[in-house]
Amino acid sequence: MAQPIQLYNTLTRQVSPFEPIQPGKVGMYVCGPTVYDRAHVGHARSMVVFDAFSRYLRHRGWQVDYVRNYTDVDDKIIARANERGEEPVALAERFIDAFRQDAEALGLAVPDHEPRVSENIPEILALVQSLVDQGKAYPGSDGTVWYSVASFPAYGKLSGQRVDELRGDLVEGDKRASADFALWKAAKPGEPSWDSPWGPGRPGWHIECSAMSIKHLGETFDIHGGGLDLVFPHHENEIAQSEGATGKAYARWWMHNGLLTMKSGEKMGKSLGNVFDIQDALALYPAEAMRLYYLQAHYRSPLPWGDEALPEALAMLARLYEAIEVAEQMGGDEPAAKVAQDLGKEALTVLELGDRVKDRIYESLDDDFNTSKALSHAFELARAINRFSNHKKAKKRGGPVVATAIAGLRLLGPTLGLLQGSPSDFQDEVKAKRLPSLGLTVEAVEQLLQERVDAREARDWSRADAIRQEIEAKGVLVMDRPDGVEWRIRLS
RNA sequence: GGCGCUAUACCCAAGUGGUCUAAGGGAAUGGUUUGCAAAACCAUGACUCACCGGUUCGAAUCCGGUUAGCGCCUCCA
């Protein structure tokens, strides 16, 4: 059964209980990338946030229909293609492939629908036609069709902009008012174009999202998401076009994720040239570390990007995996309550926090998807587990005590897409991503470690320490465990 | 100029009227543990929530003002 959840709505500027059109079902449309370049870590935030949100809704029993588009017909794509002497369509195709690779590498679930502009031209034309028929749009002499903002009195309700306060006073072409925008752009030579009642042309920037969301989710649907920078004009114009055409309410909830900011405070953006590609980040950090970086802050807050961001997230993730590993190695088969009774208050704390963590995580995420708070509950539990693990009997008898706690930590998988692998897989991934830059291989490390093991057996401490120093100088930590030696990449 | 957002410890960050003598994480310092380490654990760390004033029995949380920064108004997740 779907559970109620509180959600902030940009449209109303307040948090309110989310109520879908159909009980138990959620239709959600999120603005995807314009594919003229590789996606950067700013795009990744949006993708991860909405991926996690849709996961959580599903986990809580909602039937989610998730649509994320590709804008593959666009001025910037054409411009980029011309620069490179490439066909726009081919260039878009290449970057869709690249985006899919990034999405997969980030562990994003594939949306239920991934429509593209180029495959929805009839739907777009129908929408434009409807607006023209109703007198809410008008063709210019060159075949460009403009939307008449004056025809939509509610214009500005999402962004709070007032038409008469808008700065743009440049009037291009046959535009009647400066705020009017192109639904359909007349083709220029060498551009991809489609036939239309107004001559060959292509869709304007905003119309595709209206057409594709309506196609898959209906004229009125539940949630529309995207980056905060899309509020105006993109989303405002979507509302104007869609509601103008259908006469019905468009998206009921608008969710906008905050932007990544640079140390200086300014946002990351392609136009500012300060971007960091997803693939560059994933070359050094596991996807879950990136996800954790995004999810440790509330989705609506600005999030600073810097050199410390990913290392810190990786350290956080390692901490959680460490606790899982320690817990999973505990044995025993007595009733949990009895063991806890015998082993003292650390055990009782684990039992108690373990029992509560699920509800606490749900409670946090139900409150406008407060991932930061949800994570804090997981960390609190991790500390309780670690504290308990120091008990001499914990390894032998603690298993039943930590069972629900492990399940509680693992709950971050289906809800947020975190902690989905085994602790050793996590360590292996970190090693695989880091060893090359350290100039090492698994074999090389393990050979050195074997020499150290031999030295230790011979109680040749100075030799053993010399090897440790050698290996640690290269960035590898050596950990002597009761049952053998382990090694890790040093994270800081 | 218009619309909007943010300001919490060295850093990230939650908290939006009393349970806050302010979660959680990273980093740091000291300790326990260890052959030595690492990891882990313990301790230390904001008498305070940008600043000023107000409302209130009570405010980080509400109101007003000031300062700083950011986003959008042109392409942008």
JSON list of N, CA and C in Angstrom, two decimals, chain A residues 381-446:
[
{"chain": "A", "resi": 381, "resn": "LEU", "atom": "N", "xyz": [23.39, 4.09, 13.69]},
{"chain": "A", "resi": 381, "resn": "LEU", "atom": "CA", "xyz": [23.33, 2.64, 13.83]},
{"chain": "A", "resi": 381, "resn": "LEU", "atom": "C", "xyz": [24.70, 2.01, 13.58]},
{"chain": "A", "resi": 382, "resn": "ALA", "atom": "N", "xyz": [25.40, 2.52, 12.59]},
{"chain": "A", "resi": 382, "resn": "ALA", "atom": "CA", "xyz": [26.73, 1.98, 12.28]},
{"chain": "A", "resi": 382, "resn": "ALA", "atom": "C", "xyz": [27.65, 2.13, 13.50]},
{"chain": "A", "resi": 383, "resn": "ARG", "atom": "N", "xyz": [27.56, 3.26, 14.15]},
{"chain": "A", "resi": 383, "resn": "ARG", "atom": "CA", "xyz": [28.40, 3.45, 15.32]},
{"chain": "A", "resi": 383, "resn": "ARG", "atom": "C", "xyz": [28.03, 2.48, 16.43]},
{"chain": "A", "resi": 384, "resn": "ALA", "atom": "N", "xyz": [26.74, 2.26, 16.60]},
{"chain": "A", "resi": 384, "resn": "ALA", "atom": "CA", "xyz": [26.30, 1.32, 17.63]},
{"chain": "A", "resi": 384, "resn": "ALA", "atom": "C", "xyz": [26.82, -0.09, 17.34]},
{"chain": "A", "resi": 385, "resn": "ILE", "atom": "N", "xyz": [26.79, -0.45, 16.08]},
{"chain": "A", "resi": 385, "resn": "ILE", "atom": "CA", "xyz": [27.29, -1.78, 15.68]},
{"chain": "A", "resi": 385, "resn": "ILE", "atom": "C", "xyz": [28.78, -1.88, 16.00]},
{"chain": "A", "resi": 386, "resn": "ASN", "atom": "N", "xyz": [29.52, -0.87, 15.58]},
{"chain": "A", "resi": 386, "resn": "ASN", "atom": "CA", "xyz": [30.97, -0.89, 15.81]},
{"chain": "A", "resi": 386, "resn": "ASN", "atom": "C", "xyz": [31.31, -0.95, 17.30]},
{"chain": "A", "resi": 387, "resn": "ARG", "atom": "N", "xyz": [30.56, -0.21, 18.06]},
{"chain": "A", "resi": 387, "resn": "ARG", "atom": "CA", "xyz": [30.81, -0.18, 19.50]},
{"chain": "A", "resi": 387, "resn": "ARG", "atom": "C", "xyz": [30.56, -1.58, 20.08]},
{"chain": "A", "resi": 388, "resn": "PHE", "atom": "N", "xyz": [29.47, -2.15, 19.65]},
{"chain": "A", "resi": 388, "resn": "PHE", "atom": "CA", "xyz": [29.13, -3.50, 20.10]},
{"chain": "A", "resi": 388, "resn": "PHE", "atom": "C", "xyz": [30.19, -4.51, 19.67]},
{"chain": "A", "resi": 389, "resn": "SER", "atom": "N", "xyz": [30.74, -4.29, 18.48]},
{"chain": "A", "resi": 389, "resn": "SER", "atom": "CA", "xyz": [31.70, -5.27, 17.93]},
{"chain": "A", "resi": 389, "resn": "SER", "atom": "C", "xyz": [32.97, -5.34, 18.77]},
{"chain": "A", "resi": 390, "resn": "ASN", "atom": "N", "xyz": [33.22, -4.33, 19.58]},
{"chain": "A", "resi": 390, "resn": "ASN", "atom": "CA", "xyz": [34.40, -4.36, 20.45]},
{"chain": "A", "resi": 390, "resn": "ASN", "atom": "C", "xyz": [34.24, -5.35, 21.59]},
{"chain": "A", "resi": 391, "resn": "HIS", "atom": "N", "xyz": [33.02, -5.78, 21.81]},
{"chain": "A", "resi": 391, "resn": "HIS", "atom": "CA", "xyz": [32.79, -6.75, 22.89]},
{"chain": "A", "resi": 391, "resn": "HIS", "atom": "C", "xyz": [33.43, -8.09, 22.51]},
{"chain": "A", "resi": 392, "resn": "LYS", "atom": "N", "xyz": [34.09, -8.69, 23.48]},
{"chain": "A", "resi": 392, "resn": "LYS", "atom": "CA", "xyz": [34.83, -9.93, 23.22]},
{"chain": "A", "resi": 392, "resn": "LYS", "atom": "C", "xyz": [33.95, -11.06, 22.66]},
{"chain": "A", "resi": 393, "resn": "LYS", "atom": "N", "xyz": [32.73, -11.10, 23.09]},
{"chain": "A", "resi": 393, "resn": "LYS", "atom": "CA", "xyz": [31.85, -12.21, 22.69]},
{"chain": "A", "resi": 393, "resn": "LYS", "atom": "C", "xyz": [31.02, -11.88, 21.43]},
{"chain": "A", "resi": 394, "resn": "ALA", "atom": "N", "xyz": [31.15, -10.64, 20.97]},
{"chain": "A", "resi": 394, "resn": "ALA", "atom": "CA", "xyz": [30.27, -10.21, 19.89]},
{"chain": "A", "resi": 394, "resn": "ALA", "atom": "C", "xyz": [30.43, -11.05, 18.63]},
{"chain": "A", "resi": 395, "resn": "LYS", "atom": "N", "xyz": [31.68, -11.35, 18.31]},
{"chain": "A", "resi": 395, "resn": "LYS", "atom": "CA", "xyz": [31.91, -12.06, 17.06]},
{"chain": "A", "resi": 395, "resn": "LYS", "atom": "C", "xyz": [31.27, -13.45, 17.08]},
{"chain": "A", "resi": 396, "resn": "LYS", "atom": "N", "xyz": [31.35, -14.08, 18.25]},
{"chain": "A", "resi": 396, "resn": "LYS", "atom": "CA", "xyz": [30.84, -15.45, 18.35]},
{"chain": "A", "resi": 396, "resn": "LYS", "atom": "C", "xyz": [29.32, -15.51, 18.51]},
{"chain": "A", "resi": 397, "resn": "ARG", "atom": "N", "xyz": [28.78, -14.56, 19.28]},
{"chain": "A", "resi": 397, "resn": "ARG", "atom": "CA", "xyz": [27.37, -14.68, 19.64]},
{"chain": "A", "resi": 397, "resn": "ARG", "atom": "C", "xyz": [26.49, -13.53, 19.15]},
{"chain": "A", "resi": 398, "resn": "GLY", "atom": "N", "xyz": [27.12, -12.49, 18.58]},
{"chain": "A", "resi": 398, "resn": "GLY", "atom": "CA", "xyz": [26.36, -11.26, 18.29]},
{"chain": "A", "resi": 398, "resn": "GLY", "atom": "C", "xyz": [25.45, -11.30, 17.07]},
{"chain": "A", "resi": 399, "resn": "GLY", "atom": "N", "xyz": [25.61, -12.30, 16.22]},
{"chain": "A", "resi": 399, "resn": "GLY", "atom": "CA", "xyz": [24.84, -12.35, 14.98]},
{"chain": "A", "resi": 399, "resn": "GLY", "atom": "C", "xyz": [23.36, -11.99, 15.12]},
{"chain": "A", "resi": 400, "resn": "PRO", "atom": "N", "xyz": [22.66, -12.67, 15.99]},
{"chain": "A", "resi": 400, "resn": "PRO", "atom": "CA", "xyz": [21.22, -12.37, 16.12]},
{"chain": "A", "resi": 400, "resn": "PRO", "atom": "C", "xyz": [20.95, -10.94, 16.55]},
{"chain": "A", "resi": 401, "resn": "VAL", "atom": "N", "xyz": [21.87, -10.38, 17.32]},
{"chain": "A", "resi": 401, "resn": "VAL", "atom": "CA", "xyz": [21.66, -9.01, 17.80]},
{"chain": "A", "resi": 401, "resn": "VAL", "atom": "C", "xyz": [21.74, -8.00, 16.66]},
{"chain": "A", "resi": 402, "resn": "VAL", "atom": "N", "xyz": [22.65, -8.25, 15.71]},
{"chain": "A", "resi": 402, "resn": "VAL", "atom": "CA", "xyz": [22.84, -7.26, 14.65]},
{"chain": "A", "resi": 402, "resn": "VAL", "atom": "C", "xyz": [21.99, -7.54, 13.40]},
{"chain": "A", "resi": 403, "resn": "ALA", "atom": "N", "xyz": [21.24, -8.62, 13.42]},
{"chain": "A", "resi": 403, "resn": "ALA", "atom": "CA", "xyz": [20.50, -9.00, 12.21]},
{"chain": "A", "resi": 403, "resn": "ALA", "atom": "C", "xyz": [19.58, -7.89, 11.71]},
{"chain": "A", "resi": 404, "resn": "THR", "atom": "N", "xyz": [18.76, -7.34, 12.59]},
{"chain": "A", "resi": 404, "resn": "THR", "atom": "CA", "xyz": [17.85, -6.29, 12.11]},
{"chain": "A", "resi": 404, "resn": "THR", "atom": "C", "xyz": [18.61, -5.01, 11.79]},
{"chain": "A", "resi": 405, "resn": "ALA", "atom": "N", "xyz": [19.73, -4.82, 12.48]},
{"chain": "A", "resi": 405, "resn": "ALA", "atom": "CA", "xyz": [20.54, -3.62, 12.20]},
{"chain": "A", "resi": 405, "resn": "ALA", "atom": "C", "xyz": [21.11, -3.69, 10.79]},
{"chain": "A", "resi": 406, "resn": "ILE", "atom": "N", "xyz": [21.60, -4.87, 10.41]},
{"chain": "A", "resi": 406, "resn": "ILE", "atom": "CA", "xyz": [22.12, -5.03, 9.05]},
{"chain": "A", "resi": 406, "resn": "ILE", "atom": "C", "xyz": [21.01, -4.75, 8.04]},
{"chain": "A", "resi": 407, "resn": "ALA", "atom": "N", "xyz": [19.86, -5.33, 8.30]},
{"chain": "A", "resi": 407, "resn": "ALA", "atom": "CA", "xyz": [18.72, -5.10, 7.40]},
{"chain": "A", "resi": 407, "resn": "ALA", "atom": "C", "xyz": [18.40, -3.60, 7.33]},
{"chain": "A", "resi": 408, "resn": "GLY", "atom": "N", "xyz": [18.55, -2.93, 8.46]},
{"chain": "A", "resi": 408, "resn": "GLY", "atom": "CA", "xyz": [18.28, -1.50, 8.49]},
{"chain": "A", "resi": 408, "resn": "GLY", "atom": "C", "xyz": [19.24, -0.72, 7.61]},
{"chain": "A", "resi": 409, "resn": "LEU", "atom": "N", "xyz": [20.51, -1.08, 7.67]},
{"chain": "A", "resi": 409, "resn": "LEU", "atom": "CA", "xyz": [21.49, -0.40, 6.82]},
{"chain": "A", "resi": 409, "resn": "LEU", "atom": "C", "xyz": [21.25, -0.73, 5.36]},
{"chain": "A", "resi": 410, "resn": "ARG", "atom": "N", "xyz": [20.93, -1.97, 5.12]},
{"chain": "A", "resi": 410, "resn": "ARG", "atom": "CA", "xyz": [20.69, -2.41, 3.73]},
{"chain": "A", "resi": 410, "resn": "ARG", "atom": "C", "xyz": [19.44, -1.76, 3.14]},
{"chain": "A", "resi": 411, "resn": "LEU", "atom": "N", "xyz": [18.61, -1.21, 4.01]},
{"chain": "A", "resi": 411, "resn": "LEU", "atom": "CA", "xyz": [17.41, -0.52, 3.55]},
{"chain": "A", "resi": 411, "resn": "LEU", "atom": "C", "xyz": [17.78, 0.68, 2.67]},
{"chain": "A", "resi": 412, "resn": "LEU", "atom": "N", "xyz": [19.02, 1.15, 2.80]},
{"chain": "A", "resi": 412, "resn": "LEU", "atom": "CA", "xyz": [19.44, 2.27, 1.96]},
{"chain": "A", "resi": 412, "resn": "LEU", "atom": "C", "xyz": [19.57, 1.85, 0.50]},
{"chain": "A", "resi": 413, "resn": "GLY", "atom": "N", "xyz": [19.55, 0.55, 0.25]},
{"chain": "A", "resi": 413, "resn": "GLY", "atom": "CA", "xyz": [19.60, 0.07, -1.13]},
{"chain": "A", "resi": 413, "resn": "GLY", "atom": "C", "xyz": [18.31, 0.35, -1.88]},
{"chain": "A", "resi": 414, "resn": "PRO", "atom": "N", "xyz": [17.23, -0.29, -1.47]},
{"chain": "A", "resi": 414, "resn": "PRO", "atom": "CA", "xyz": [15.98, -0.08, -2.20]},
{"chain": "A", "resi": 414, "resn": "PRO", "atom": "C", "xyz": [15.43, 1.34, -2.09]},
{"chain": "A", "resi": 415, "resn": "THR", "atom": "N", "xyz": [15.86, 2.08, -1.09]},
{"chain": "A", "resi": 415, "resn": "THR", "atom": "CA", "xyz": [15.32, 3.44, -0.94]},
{"chain": "A", "resi": 415, "resn": "THR", "atom": "C", "xyz": [16.18, 4.49, -1.65]},
{"chain": "A", "resi": 416, "resn": "LEU", "atom": "N", "xyz": [17.49, 4.35, -1.55]},
{"chain": "A", "resi": 416, "resn": "LEU", "atom": "CA", "xyz": [18.36, 5.39, -2.09]},
{"chain": "A", "resi": 416, "resn": "LEU", "atom": "C", "xyz": [19.37, 4.89, -3.12]},
{"chain": "A", "resi": 417, "resn": "GLY", "atom": "N", "xyz": [19.46, 3.58, -3.25]},
{"chain": "A", "resi": 417, "resn": "GLY", "atom": "CA", "xyz": [20.45, 3.06, -4.20]},
{"chain": "A", "resi": 417, "resn": "GLY", "atom": "C", "xyz": [21.85, 3.04, -3.62]},
{"chain": "A", "resi": 418, "resn": "LEU", "atom": "N", "xyz": [21.95, 2.90, -2.29]},
{"chain": "A", "resi": 418, "resn": "LEU", "atom": "CA", "xyz": [23.25, 2.85, -1.63]},
{"chain": "A", "resi": 418, "resn": "LEU", "atom": "C", "xyz": [23.44, 1.49, -0.96]},
{"chain": "A", "resi": 419, "resn": "LEU", "atom": "N", "xyz": [24.68, 1.14, -0.68]},
{"chain": "A", "resi": 419, "resn": "LEU", "atom": "CA", "xyz": [25.00, -0.09, 0.06]},
{"chain": "A", "resi": 419, "resn": "LEU", "atom": "C", "xyz": [24.37, -1.32, -0.58]},
{"chain": "A", "resi": 420, "resn": "GLN", "atom": "N", "xyz": [24.50, -1.39, -1.88]},
{"chain": "A", "resi": 420, "resn": "GLN", "atom": "CA", "xyz": [23.86, -2.50, -2.57]},
{"chain": "A", "resi": 420, "resn": "GLN", "atom": "C", "xyz": [24.78, -3.70, -2.75]},
{"chain": "A", "resi": 421, "resn": "GLY", "atom": "N", "xyz": [26.08, -3.47, -2.62]},
{"chain": "A", "resi": 421, "resn": "GLY", "atom": "CA", "xyz": [27.00, -4.57, -2.83]},
{"chain": "A", "resi": 421, "resn": "GLY", "atom": "C", "xyz": [27.50, -5.14, -1.51]},
{"chain": "A", "resi": 422, "resn": "SER", "atom": "N", "xyz": [28.45, -6.04, -1.62]},
{"chain": "A", "resi": 422, "resn": "SER", "atom": "CA", "xyz": [29.06, -6.58, -0.41]},
{"chain": "A", "resi": 422, "resn": "SER", "atom": "C", "xyz": [30.23, -5.67, -0.03]},
{"chain": "A", "resi": 423, "resn": "PRO", "atom": "N", "xyz": [30.58, -5.67, 1.24]},
{"chain": "A", "resi": 423, "resn": "PRO", "atom": "CA", "xyz": [31.71, -4.84, 1.67]},
{"chain": "A", "resi": 423, "resn": "PRO", "atom": "C", "xyz": [32.98, -5.16, 0.88]},
{"chain": "A", "resi": 424, "resn": "SER", "atom": "N", "xyz": [33.19, -6.44, 0.58]},
{"chain": "A", "resi": 424, "resn": "SER", "atom": "CA", "xyz": [34.43, -6.76, -0.14]},
{"chain": "A", "resi": 424, "resn": "SER", "atom": "C", "xyz": [34.35, -6.30, -1.60]},
{"chain": "A", "resi": 425, "resn": "ASP", "atom": "N", "xyz": [33.16, -6.37, -2.19]},
{"chain": "A", "resi": 425, "resn": "ASP", "atom": "CA", "xyz": [33.03, -5.83, -3.56]},
{"chain": "A", "resi": 425, "resn": "ASP", "atom": "C", "xyz": [33.33, -4.34, -3.57]},
{"chain": "A", "resi": 426, "resn": "PHE", "atom": "N", "xyz": [32.87, -3.67, -2.54]},
{"chain": "A", "resi": 426, "resn": "PHE", "atom": "CA", "xyz": [33.12, -2.23, -2.44]},
{"chain": "A", "resi": 426, "resn": "PHE", "atom": "C", "xyz": [34.63, -1.96, -2.38]},
{"chain": "A", "resi": 427, "resn": "GLN", "atom": "N", "xyz": [35.31, -2.70, -1.51]},
{"chain": "A", "resi": 427, "resn": "GLN", "atom": "CA", "xyz": [36.76, -2.51, -1.41]},
{"chain": "A", "resi": 427, "resn": "GLN", "atom": "C", "xyz": [37.46, -2.85, -2.72]},
{"chain": "A", "resi": 428, "resn": "ASP", "atom": "N", "xyz": [36.99, -3.90, -3.35]},
{"chain": "A", "resi": 428, "resn": "ASP", "atom": "CA", "xyz": [37.60, -4.28, -4.63]},
{"chain": "A", "resi": 428, "resn": "ASP", "atom": "C", "xyz": [37.42, -3.18, -5.68]},
{"chain": "A", "resi": 429, "resn": "GLU", "atom": "N", "xyz": [36.25, -2.56, -5.65]},
{"chain": "A", "resi": 429, "resn": "GLU", "atom": "CA", "xyz": [35.99, -1.51, -6.63]},
{"chain": "A", "resi": 429, "resn": "GLU", "atom": "C", "xyz": [36.92, -0.31, -6.39]},
{"chain": "A", "resi": 430, "resn": "VAL", "atom": "N", "xyz": [37.06, 0.03, -5.12]},
{"chain": "A", "resi": 430, "resn": "VAL", "atom": "CA", "xyz": [37.95, 1.15, -4.79]},
{"chain": "A", "resi": 430, "resn": "VAL", "atom": "C", "xyz": [39.37, 0.82, -5.26]},
{"chain": "A", "resi": 431, "resn": "LYS", "atom": "N", "xyz": [39.80, -0.40, -4.98]},
{"chain": "A", "resi": 431, "resn": "LYS", "atom": "CA", "xyz": [41.14, -0.80, -5.40]},
{"chain": "A", "resi": 431, "resn": "LYS", "atom": "C", "xyz": [41.30, -0.72, -6.91]},
{"chain": "A", "resi": 432, "resn": "ALA", "atom": "N", "xyz": [40.29, -1.25, -7.61]},
{"chain": "A", "resi": 432, "resn": "ALA", "atom": "CA", "xyz": [40.39, -1.26, -9.07]},
{"chain": "A", "resi": 432, "resn": "ALA", "atom": "C", "xyz": [40.49, 0.15, -9.62]},
{"chain": "A", "resi": 433, "resn": "LYS", "atom": "N", "xyz": [39.79, 1.09, -8.97]},
{"chain": "A", "resi": 433, "resn": "LYS", "atom": "CA", "xyz": [39.79, 2.45, -9.50]},
{"chain": "A", "resi": 433, "resn": "LYS", "atom": "C", "xyz": [41.03, 3.24, -9.09]},
{"chain": "A", "resi": 434, "resn": "ARG", "atom": "N", "xyz": [41.65, 2.84, -7.98]},
{"chain": "A", "resi": 434, "resn": "ARG", "atom": "CA", "xyz": [42.77, 3.62, -7.48]},
{"chain": "A", "resi": 434, "resn": "ARG", "atom": "C", "xyz": [44.16, 3.07, -7.76]},
{"chain": "A", "resi": 435, "resn": "LEU", "atom": "N", "xyz": [44.28, 1.76, -7.82]},
{"chain": "A", "resi": 435, "resn": "LEU", "atom": "CA", "xyz": [45.62, 1.19, -7.96]},
{"chain": "A", "resi": 435, "resn": "LEU", "atom": "C", "xyz": [46.39, 1.73, -9.17]},
{"chain": "A", "resi": 436, "resn": "PRO", "atom": "N", "xyz": [45.73, 1.85, -10.33]},
{"chain": "A", "resi": 436, "resn": "PRO", "atom": "CA", "xyz": [46.50, 2.33, -11.48]},
{"chain": "A", "resi": 436, "resn": "PRO", "atom": "C", "xyz": [47.16, 3.68, -11.22]},
{"chain": "A", "resi": 437, "resn": "SER", "atom": "N", "xyz": [46.43, 4.59, -10.59]},
{"chain": "A", "resi": 437, "resn": "SER", "atom": "CA", "xyz": [47.02, 5.91, -10.37]},
{"chain": "A", "resi": 437, "resn": "SER", "atom": "C", "xyz": [48.09, 5.87, -9.28]},
{"chain": "A", "resi": 438, "resn": "LEU", "atom": "N", "xyz": [48.09, 4.82, -8.49]},
{"chain": "A", "resi": 438, "resn": "LEU", "atom": "CA", "xyz": [49.14, 4.68, -7.48]},
{"chain": "A", "resi": 438, "resn": "LEU", "atom": "C", "xyz": [50.34, 3.91, -8.05]},
{"chain": "A", "resi": 439, "resn": "GLY", "atom": "N", "xyz": [50.16, 3.47, -9.29]},
{"chain": "A", "resi": 439, "resn": "GLY", "atom": "CA", "xyz": [51.25, 2.73, -9.91]},
{"chain": "A", "resi": 439, "resn": "GLY", "atom": "C", "xyz": [51.41, 1.33, -9.33]},
{"chain": "A", "resi": 440, "resn": "LEU", "atom": "N", "xyz": [50.30, 0.73, -8.91]},
{"chain": "A", "resi": 440, "resn": "LEU", "atom": "CA", "xyz": [50.37, -0.58, -8.28]},
{"chain": "A", "resi": 440, "resn": "LEU", "atom": "C", "xyz": [49.38, -1.54, -8.94]},
{"chain": "A", "resi": 441, "resn": "THR", "atom": "N", "xyz": [49.58, -2.82, -8.63]},
{"chain": "A", "resi": 441, "resn": "THR", "atom": "CA", "xyz": [48.60, -3.82, -9.02]},
{"chain": "A", "resi": 441, "resn": "THR", "atom": "C", "xyz": [48.29, -4.67, -7.79]},
{"chain": "A", "resi": 442, "resn": "VAL", "atom": "N", "xyz": [47.19, -5.37, -7.86]},
{"chain": "A", "resi": 442, "resn": "VAL", "atom": "CA", "xyz": [46.81, -6.25, -6.77]},
{"chain": "A", "resi": 442, "resn": "VAL", "atom": "C", "xyz": [47.94, -7.25, -6.50]},
{"chain": "A", "resi": 443, "resn": "GLU", "atom": "N", "xyz": [48.48, -7.80, -7.57]},
{"chain": "A", "resi": 443, "resn": "GLU", "atom": "CA", "xyz": [49.53, -8.81, -7.43]},
{"chain": "A", "resi": 443, "resn": "GLU", "atom": "C", "xyz": [50.75, -8.23, -6.72]},
{"chain": "A", "resi": 444, "resn": "ALA", "atom": "N", "xyz": [51.13, -7.03, -7.15]},
{"chain": "A", "resi": 444, "resn": "ALA", "atom": "CA", "xyz": [52.32, -6.40, -6.57]},
{"chain": "A", "resi": 444, "resn": "ALA", "atom": "C", "xyz": [52.14, -6.18, -5.07]},
{"chain": "A", "resi": 445, "resn": "VAL", "atom": "N", "xyz": [50.95, -5.69, -4.71]},
{"chain": "A", "resi": 445, "resn": "VAL", "atom": "CA", "xyz": [50.67, -5.43, -3.30]},
{"chain": "A", "resi": 445, "resn": "VAL", "atom": "C", "xyz": [50.71, -6.74, -2.52]},
{"chain": "A", "resi": 446, "resn": "GLU", "atom": "N", "xyz": [50.06, -7.75, -3.05]},
{"chain": "A", "resi": 446, "resn": "GLU", "atom": "CA", "xyz": [49.96, -8.98, -2.29]},
{"chain": "A", "resi": 446, "resn": "GLU", "atom": "C", "xyz": [51.29, -9.70, -2.18]}
]
